[in-house]
Amino acid sequence: FEGSTSYMYLCTGGAVTVGVGHAIFDPGHALQLPWDGSPSPLLIHSDYARVATAEKGRPAAHYQALTKCRLSEGAIATLLDADIAAFEKNLSAQMSAWSSFPEPVQQALFDMAYNLGVGGLLKFRKLLAACAAGKWEIAATQCHRAGIAEERNRETAALFQQAA
């Protein structure tokens, strides 16, 4: 559901993002990314600033013309692998039972954490209580996120239902 984008854009939460949902927290972080052609720091900063101040809530393609910096498919894959490992580690640290949940539940919680951040996922207290109790049908009703495609919400709920 994240899609893959080689240029900076604003995600649904308004954060500057690139690749497969890789948040770019500030211009300094943007400078550390392996942009194609080694653009100048000034170009990276200006691209970041244009995207960061652009209108929120638009599809990723809307931001393409605002930036010249691009990542290769290989660089995007490397970022994604690192992000997945970091999110799995963070989920395990924040939710001690996470690794004992059925695989579909882990997938659903991972999707939510990747989309919302682990801190955002932790705000879903009713969902997490249902998971702790192994009540997957209840978890399926508590996983709805605002601001994302309804299809993604349905897919996430279906993962919880698979565990039931």
PDB file of C-alpha atoms in Angstrom:
ATOM      1  CA  PHE A   1       0.000   0.000   0.000  1.00  0.00           C
ATOM      2  CA  GLU A   2       2.908   2.383   0.507  1.00  0.00           C
ATOM      3  CA  GLY A   3       3.986   2.467  -3.109  1.00  0.00           C
ATOM      4  CA  SER A   4       7.529   3.340  -4.187  1.00  0.00           C
ATOM      5  CA  THR A   5       8.562   6.857  -5.092  1.00  0.00           C
ATOM      6  CA  SER A   6      12.041   7.962  -6.128  1.00  0.00           C
ATOM      7  CA  TYR A   7      11.510  11.634  -5.207  1.00  0.00           C
ATOM      8  CA  MET A   8      10.503  13.502  -2.057  1.00  0.00           C
ATOM      9  CA  TYR A   9       6.782  13.908  -1.385  1.00  0.00           C
ATOM     10  CA  LEU A  10       4.462  14.564   1.551  1.00  0.00           C
ATOM     11  CA  CYS A  11       2.868  11.463   3.042  1.00  0.00           C
ATOM     12  CA  THR A  12      -0.722  11.470   4.299  1.00  0.00           C
ATOM     13  CA  GLY A  13       0.566  12.603   7.702  1.00  0.00           C
ATOM     14  CA  GLY A  14       2.385  15.567   6.142  1.00  0.00           C
ATOM     15  CA  ALA A  15       5.962  14.311   6.609  1.00  0.00           C
ATOM     16  CA  VAL A  16       8.516  14.625   3.822  1.00  0.00           C
ATOM     17  CA  THR A  17       8.964  11.064   2.571  1.00  0.00           C
ATOM     18  CA  VAL A  18      10.771   9.110  -0.150  1.00  0.00           C
ATOM     19  CA  GLY A  19      10.975   5.528  -1.367  1.00  0.00           C
ATOM     20  CA  VAL A  20       8.557   3.136   0.330  1.00  0.00           C
ATOM     21  CA  GLY A  21       7.327   5.373   3.135  1.00  0.00           C
ATOM     22  CA  HIS A  22      10.796   6.404   4.362  1.00  0.00           C
ATOM     23  CA  ALA A  23      10.294   9.581   6.422  1.00  0.00           C
ATOM     24  CA  ILE A  24      12.878  12.329   5.973  1.00  0.00           C
ATOM     25  CA  PHE A  25      12.856  14.136   9.309  1.00  0.00           C
ATOM     26  CA  ASP A  26      14.845  17.228   8.340  1.00  0.00           C
ATOM     27  CA  PRO A  27      17.147  18.585   5.623  1.00  0.00           C
ATOM     28  CA  GLY A  28      20.142  17.025   7.378  1.00  0.00           C
ATOM     29  CA  HIS A  29      18.562  13.603   7.038  1.00  0.00           C
ATOM     30  CA  ALA A  30      17.889  14.319   3.361  1.00  0.00           C
ATOM     31  CA  LEU A  31      21.597  15.075   2.873  1.00  0.00           C
ATOM     32  CA  GLN A  32      22.492  11.572   4.118  1.00  0.00           C
ATOM     33  CA  LEU A  33      20.435   9.768   1.480  1.00  0.00           C
ATOM     34  CA  PRO A  34      22.188   8.272  -1.583  1.00  0.00           C
ATOM     35  CA  TRP A  35      20.626  10.497  -4.247  1.00  0.00           C
ATOM     36  CA  ASP A  36      21.434   9.673  -7.876  1.00  0.00           C
ATOM     37  CA  GLY A  37      24.139  11.834  -9.416  1.00  0.00           C
ATOM     38  CA  SER A  38      25.321  13.196  -6.046  1.00  0.00           C
ATOM     39  CA  PRO A  39      23.343  16.461  -6.135  1.00  0.00           C
ATOM     40  CA  SER A  40      24.733  19.425  -4.244  1.00  0.00           C
ATOM     41  CA  PRO A  41      23.720  20.024  -0.637  1.00  0.00           C
ATOM     42  CA  LEU A  42      22.057  23.256  -1.773  1.00  0.00           C
ATOM     43  CA  LEU A  43      19.869  21.375  -4.276  1.00  0.00           C
ATOM     44  CA  ILE A  44      18.927  18.757  -1.670  1.00  0.00           C
ATOM     45  CA  HIS A  45      18.038  21.484   0.857  1.00  0.00           C
ATOM     46  CA  SER A  46      15.987  23.447  -1.656  1.00  0.00           C
ATOM     47  CA  ASP A  47      14.133  20.326  -2.850  1.00  0.00           C
ATOM     48  CA  TYR A  48      13.373  19.410   0.760  1.00  0.00           C
ATOM     49  CA  ALA A  49      12.143  22.943   1.525  1.00  0.00           C
ATOM     50  CA  ARG A  50       9.863  23.074  -1.540  1.00  0.00           C
ATOM     51  CA  VAL A  51       8.263  19.752  -0.659  1.00  0.00           C
ATOM     52  CA  ALA A  52       8.035  20.479   3.088  1.00  0.00           C
ATOM     53  CA  THR A  53       6.148  23.725   2.446  1.00  0.00           C
ATOM     54  CA  ALA A  54       3.916  22.377  -0.330  1.00  0.00           C
ATOM     55  CA  GLU A  55       0.203  21.758   0.025  1.00  0.00           C
ATOM     56  CA  LYS A  56      -0.508  18.666   2.100  1.00  0.00           C
ATOM     57  CA  GLY A  57      -2.913  15.888   1.208  1.00  0.00           C
ATOM     58  CA  ARG A  58      -2.004  15.510  -2.444  1.00  0.00           C
ATOM     59  CA  PRO A  59      -0.988  12.281  -4.226  1.00  0.00           C
ATOM     60  CA  ALA A  60       2.761  11.632  -4.325  1.00  0.00           C
ATOM     61  CA  ALA A  61       2.883  12.423  -8.059  1.00  0.00           C
ATOM     62  CA  HIS A  62       1.862  16.013  -7.272  1.00  0.00           C
ATOM     63  CA  TYR A  63       5.272  16.643  -5.662  1.00  0.00           C
ATOM     64  CA  GLN A  64       7.393  15.195  -8.476  1.00  0.00           C
ATOM     65  CA  ALA A  65       7.864  18.520 -10.249  1.00  0.00           C
ATOM     66  CA  LEU A  66       9.013  20.178  -6.997  1.00  0.00           C
ATOM     67  CA  THR A  67      12.205  18.145  -6.692  1.00  0.00           C
ATOM     68  CA  LYS A  68      15.114  17.137  -8.902  1.00  0.00           C
ATOM     69  CA  CYS A  69      16.662  14.661  -6.438  1.00  0.00           C
ATOM     70  CA  ARG A  70      15.947  11.008  -7.199  1.00  0.00           C
ATOM     71  CA  LEU A  71      16.803   7.667  -5.581  1.00  0.00           C
ATOM     72  CA  SER A  72      17.582   4.544  -7.591  1.00  0.00           C
ATOM     73  CA  GLU A  73      15.514   1.382  -7.163  1.00  0.00           C
ATOM     74  CA  GLY A  74      18.496  -0.191  -5.399  1.00  0.00           C
ATOM     75  CA  ALA A  75      18.767   2.683  -2.927  1.00  0.00           C
ATOM     76  CA  ILE A  76      15.014   2.480  -2.256  1.00  0.00           C
ATOM     77  CA  ALA A  77      15.288  -1.283  -1.631  1.00  0.00           C
ATOM     78  CA  THR A  78      18.192  -0.738   0.784  1.00  0.00           C
ATOM     79  CA  LEU A  79      16.240   1.937   2.696  1.00  0.00           C
ATOM     80  CA  LEU A  80      13.191  -0.328   2.836  1.00  0.00           C
ATOM     81  CA  ASP A  81      15.200  -3.254   4.210  1.00  0.00           C
ATOM     82  CA  ALA A  82      16.684  -1.024   6.906  1.00  0.00           C
ATOM     83  CA  ASP A  83      13.270   0.472   7.744  1.00  0.00           C
ATOM     84  CA  ILE A  84      11.665  -2.968   8.034  1.00  0.00           C
ATOM     85  CA  ALA A  85      14.411  -4.168  10.378  1.00  0.00           C
ATOM     86  CA  ALA A  86      14.129  -1.000  12.495  1.00  0.00           C
ATOM     87  CA  PHE A  87      10.329  -1.236  12.731  1.00  0.00           C
ATOM     88  CA  GLU A  88      10.442  -4.918  13.669  1.00  0.00           C
ATOM     89  CA  LYS A  89      13.012  -4.174  16.374  1.00  0.00           C
ATOM     90  CA  ASN A  90      10.986  -1.232  17.661  1.00  0.00           C
ATOM     91  CA  LEU A  91       7.744  -3.223  17.661  1.00  0.00           C
ATOM     92  CA  SER A  92       9.415  -6.014  19.616  1.00  0.00           C
ATOM     93  CA  ALA A  93      10.784  -3.503  22.115  1.00  0.00           C
ATOM     94  CA  GLN A  94       7.495  -1.626  22.565  1.00  0.00           C
ATOM     95  CA  MET A  95       5.162  -4.643  22.473  1.00  0.00           C
ATOM     96  CA  SER A  96       6.703  -7.609  24.263  1.00  0.00           C
ATOM     97  CA  ALA A  97       4.016 -10.004  22.956  1.00  0.00           C
ATOM     98  CA  TRP A  98       4.353  -8.907  19.322  1.00  0.00           C
ATOM     99  CA  SER A  99       6.559 -11.814  18.251  1.00  0.00           C
ATOM    100  CA  SER A 100       4.165 -14.337  19.833  1.00  0.00           C
ATOM    101  CA  PHE A 101       1.154 -13.097  17.848  1.00  0.00           C
ATOM    102  CA  PRO A 102       0.003 -15.098  14.804  1.00  0.00           C
ATOM    103  CA  GLU A 103       1.736 -14.078  11.570  1.00  0.00           C
ATOM    104  CA  PRO A 104      -1.314 -12.238  10.108  1.00  0.00           C
ATOM    105  CA  VAL A 105      -1.586 -10.180  13.317  1.00  0.00           C
ATOM    106  CA  GLN A 106       2.102  -9.306  13.135  1.00  0.00           C
ATOM    107  CA  GLN A 107       1.585  -8.223   9.525  1.00  0.00           C
ATOM    108  CA  ALA A 108      -1.400  -6.060  10.446  1.00  0.00           C
ATOM    109  CA  LEU A 109       0.372  -4.405  13.370  1.00  0.00           C
ATOM    110  CA  PHE A 110       3.484  -3.882  11.274  1.00  0.00           C
ATOM    111  CA  ASP A 111       1.453  -2.208   8.538  1.00  0.00           C
ATOM    112  CA  MET A 112      -0.152   0.087  11.080  1.00  0.00           C
ATOM    113  CA  ALA A 113       3.181   0.907  12.739  1.00  0.00           C
ATOM    114  CA  TYR A 114       4.826   1.574   9.380  1.00  0.00           C
ATOM    115  CA  ASN A 115       1.987   3.880   8.391  1.00  0.00           C
ATOM    116  CA  LEU A 116       1.483   5.651  11.742  1.00  0.00           C
ATOM    117  CA  GLY A 117       4.822   5.190  13.435  1.00  0.00           C
ATOM    118  CA  VAL A 118       5.088   2.894  16.435  1.00  0.00           C
ATOM    119  CA  GLY A 119       3.987   5.766  18.685  1.00  0.00           C
ATOM    120  CA  GLY A 120       0.877   6.196  16.556  1.00  0.00           C
ATOM    121  CA  LEU A 121       0.083   2.497  16.773  1.00  0.00           C
ATOM    122  CA  LEU A 122       0.422   2.594  20.560  1.00  0.00           C
ATOM    123  CA  LYS A 123      -2.442   5.116  20.676  1.00  0.00           C
ATOM    124  CA  PHE A 124      -4.831   2.342  19.544  1.00  0.00           C
ATOM    125  CA  ARG A 125      -5.384   1.136  23.112  1.00  0.00           C
ATOM    126  CA  LYS A 126      -8.574  -0.854  22.426  1.00  0.00           C
ATOM    127  CA  LEU A 127      -6.892  -2.602  19.520  1.00  0.00           C
ATOM    128  CA  LEU A 128      -3.837  -3.458  21.594  1.00  0.00           C
ATOM    129  CA  ALA A 129      -5.989  -4.706  24.485  1.00  0.00           C
ATOM    130  CA  ALA A 130      -7.858  -6.971  22.068  1.00  0.00           C
ATOM    131  CA  CYS A 131      -4.529  -8.276  20.738  1.00  0.00           C
ATOM    132  CA  ALA A 132      -3.229  -8.931  24.248  1.00  0.00           C
ATOM    133  CA  ALA A 133      -6.386 -10.943  24.942  1.00  0.00           C
ATOM    134  CA  GLY A 134      -6.190 -12.805  21.612  1.00  0.00           C
ATOM    135  CA  LYS A 135      -9.561 -11.367  20.544  1.00  0.00           C
ATOM    136  CA  TRP A 136      -8.801 -11.014  16.862  1.00  0.00           C
ATOM    137  CA  GLU A 137     -12.370 -10.228  15.745  1.00  0.00           C
ATOM    138  CA  ILE A 138     -12.440  -7.278  18.149  1.00  0.00           C
ATOM    139  CA  ALA A 139      -8.980  -6.229  16.942  1.00  0.00           C
ATOM    140  CA  ALA A 140     -10.343  -6.244  13.391  1.00  0.00           C
ATOM    141  CA  THR A 141     -13.016  -3.720  14.392  1.00  0.00           C
ATOM    142  CA  GLN A 142     -10.512  -1.477  16.200  1.00  0.00           C
ATOM    143  CA  CYS A 143      -7.832  -1.099  13.512  1.00  0.00           C
ATOM    144  CA  HIS A 144      -9.483   1.560  11.343  1.00  0.00           C
ATOM    145  CA  ARG A 145      -7.181   4.494  10.558  1.00  0.00           C
ATOM    146  CA  ALA A 146      -8.350   7.894   9.414  1.00  0.00           C
ATOM    147  CA  GLY A 147      -6.723   9.480   6.387  1.00  0.00           C
ATOM    148  CA  ILE A 148      -5.775   6.333   4.481  1.00  0.00           C
ATOM    149  CA  ALA A 149      -7.490   4.422   1.703  1.00  0.00           C
ATOM    150  CA  GLU A 150     -10.433   2.371   2.895  1.00  0.00           C
ATOM    151  CA  GLU A 151      -9.042  -0.600   0.972  1.00  0.00           C
ATOM    152  CA  ARG A 152      -5.959  -0.553   3.210  1.00  0.00           C
ATOM    153  CA  ASN A 153      -8.163  -0.498   6.325  1.00  0.00           C
ATOM    154  CA  ARG A 154     -10.135  -3.476   4.992  1.00  0.00           C
ATOM    155  CA  GLU A 155      -6.934  -5.405   4.235  1.00  0.00           C
ATOM    156  CA  THR A 156      -5.610  -4.748   7.740  1.00  0.00           C
ATOM    157  CA  ALA A 157      -8.891  -5.871   9.321  1.00  0.00           C
ATOM    158  CA  ALA A 158      -8.813  -9.000   7.154  1.00  0.00           C
ATOM    159  CA  LEU A 159      -5.385  -9.877   8.556  1.00  0.00           C
ATOM    160  CA  PHE A 160      -6.768  -9.791  12.111  1.00  0.00           C
ATOM    161  CA  GLN A 161      -9.750 -11.871  10.974  1.00  0.00           C
ATOM    162  CA  GLN A 162      -7.407 -14.497   9.499  1.00  0.00           C
ATOM    163  CA  ALA A 163      -6.058 -15.081  12.995  1.00  0.00           C
ATOM    164  CA  ALA A 164      -9.546 -15.599  14.458  1.00  0.00           C
TER     165      ALA A 164
END
